[in-house]
Amino acid sequence: MAQAPYSIQTNQAAKKVDMKVSGTFTPQDYQNFVRDYAKMASSIDAKTFTLEVDCRDMDLLGTEEIDKLKGSFAGYKETGFQKVVFIISAAQMIIKMQLARVAREAGLNTIEIVTK
């Protein structure tokens, strides 16, 4: 079985959730992500946590992916993280714009996009 295009790890001591996304999600990957995300979200007090999403290996998003991403961002907002940080590389200016636009459309205001 191929490796999932995401990972989610909770660091209770640092009050941080580390998430890494890469490539493009298939519909099955997305369903698995939603399930794994819900499991993680129910195990923490999100308002005291920062969600850090490493997007450096993420592919550009097509229209279908943008809709799914908007659903994920709405989930992040609903979960109530203290802050959501997206990590991108300097070469990912288009992805930076996509992330910022989708966050705005999903009403996710507590974001920061960091270049590493």
Coordinates of C-alpha atoms in Angstrom, one line a residue:
M1 CA 0.0 0.0 0.0
A2 CA 1.3 3.5 -0.9
Q3 CA 2.1 5.9 1.9
A4 CA -0.6 8.4 2.8
P5 CA 0.0 11.9 1.4
Y6 CA -0.4 13.3 5.0
S7 CA 0.7 12.7 8.5
I8 CA -0.8 14.1 11.8
Q9 CA 1.0 14.1 15.1
T10 CA 0.0 15.6 18.4
N11 CA 2.6 17.0 20.7
Q12 CA 0.8 17.5 24.0
A13 CA 3.9 19.0 25.7
A14 CA 4.3 21.7 23.1
K15 CA 0.6 22.2 22.6
K16 CA 1.1 21.7 18.9
V17 CA -0.3 19.5 16.2
D18 CA 2.2 18.8 13.4
M19 CA 0.6 18.0 10.1
K20 CA 2.4 17.3 6.8
V21 CA 0.7 17.2 3.4
S22 CA 2.3 16.2 0.2
G23 CA 1.3 15.6 -3.4
T24 CA -2.4 15.4 -4.3
F25 CA -5.1 13.6 -2.3
T26 CA -7.2 10.9 -3.9
P27 CA -10.9 10.8 -2.8
Q28 CA -9.9 7.9 -0.5
D29 CA -6.9 9.8 0.9
Y30 CA -9.3 12.7 1.7
Q31 CA -11.8 10.4 3.5
N32 CA -9.0 8.9 5.5
F33 CA -7.7 12.4 6.3
V34 CA -11.1 13.6 7.5
R35 CA -11.4 10.4 9.7
D36 CA -7.8 10.8 11.2
Y37 CA -8.2 14.5 11.7
A38 CA -11.5 14.0 13.6
K39 CA -9.9 11.4 15.8
M40 CA -7.0 13.8 16.6
A41 CA -9.3 16.8 17.1
S42 CA -11.4 14.9 19.7
S43 CA -8.3 14.0 21.7
I44 CA -7.1 17.6 22.4
D45 CA -8.3 21.0 23.8
A46 CA -7.8 22.8 20.5
K47 CA -8.1 26.3 21.8
T48 CA -4.8 25.9 23.6
F49 CA -3.1 24.3 20.5
T50 CA -1.4 25.5 17.4
L51 CA -1.9 23.5 14.2
E52 CA 1.3 23.6 12.1
V53 CA 0.8 22.3 8.5
D54 CA 3.9 21.6 6.4
C55 CA 2.9 22.2 2.8
R56 CA 6.3 22.2 1.2
D57 CA 5.7 18.9 -0.7
M58 CA 2.1 19.8 -1.7
D59 CA 1.1 20.0 -5.3
L60 CA -0.7 22.9 -6.9
L61 CA -4.4 22.6 -6.3
G62 CA -7.0 22.1 -8.9
T63 CA -10.6 23.1 -8.5
E64 CA -11.7 19.9 -6.9
E65 CA -8.8 20.0 -4.4
I66 CA -9.6 23.6 -3.5
D67 CA -13.2 22.6 -2.6
K68 CA -11.8 19.8 -0.3
L69 CA -9.3 22.1 1.2
K70 CA -12.0 24.6 2.0
G71 CA -13.8 21.8 3.8
S72 CA -10.7 21.0 5.8
F73 CA -10.1 24.7 6.6
A74 CA -13.7 25.0 7.8
G75 CA -12.9 22.0 10.0
Y76 CA -9.8 23.7 11.4
K77 CA -11.9 26.7 12.2
E78 CA -14.6 24.6 13.8
T79 CA -12.0 22.7 15.9
G80 CA -11.0 26.1 17.2
F81 CA -7.2 26.0 17.1
Q82 CA -5.5 29.0 18.8
K83 CA -3.5 29.5 15.6
V84 CA -3.0 27.7 12.2
V85 CA 0.5 28.0 10.6
F86 CA 1.2 26.9 7.1
I87 CA 4.8 26.3 6.1
I88 CA 5.7 26.7 2.5
S89 CA 8.9 27.0 0.5
A90 CA 10.0 30.3 -1.2
A91 CA 9.1 28.7 -4.6
Q92 CA 5.5 28.1 -3.7
M93 CA 4.0 31.6 -4.2
I94 CA 1.0 30.2 -6.1
I95 CA 0.3 27.8 -3.3
K96 CA 0.7 30.6 -0.8
M97 CA -2.0 32.6 -2.7
Q98 CA -4.3 29.5 -2.9
L99 CA -3.9 28.8 0.9
A100 CA -4.6 32.5 1.8
R101 CA -7.7 32.6 -0.5
V102 CA -9.2 29.4 0.7
A103 CA -8.6 30.3 4.3
R104 CA -10.4 33.7 3.7
E105 CA -13.3 31.9 2.0
A106 CA -13.6 29.4 4.8
G107 CA -13.6 32.2 7.4
L108 CA -10.3 30.9 9.0
N109 CA -8.8 34.1 10.3
T110 CA -6.2 32.7 12.7
I111 CA -3.6 31.8 10.0
E112 CA 0.0 32.6 9.4
I113 CA 1.9 31.5 6.3
V114 CA 5.6 31.0 6.9
T115 CA 8.3 30.5 4.4
K116 CA 11.1 28.0 5.4

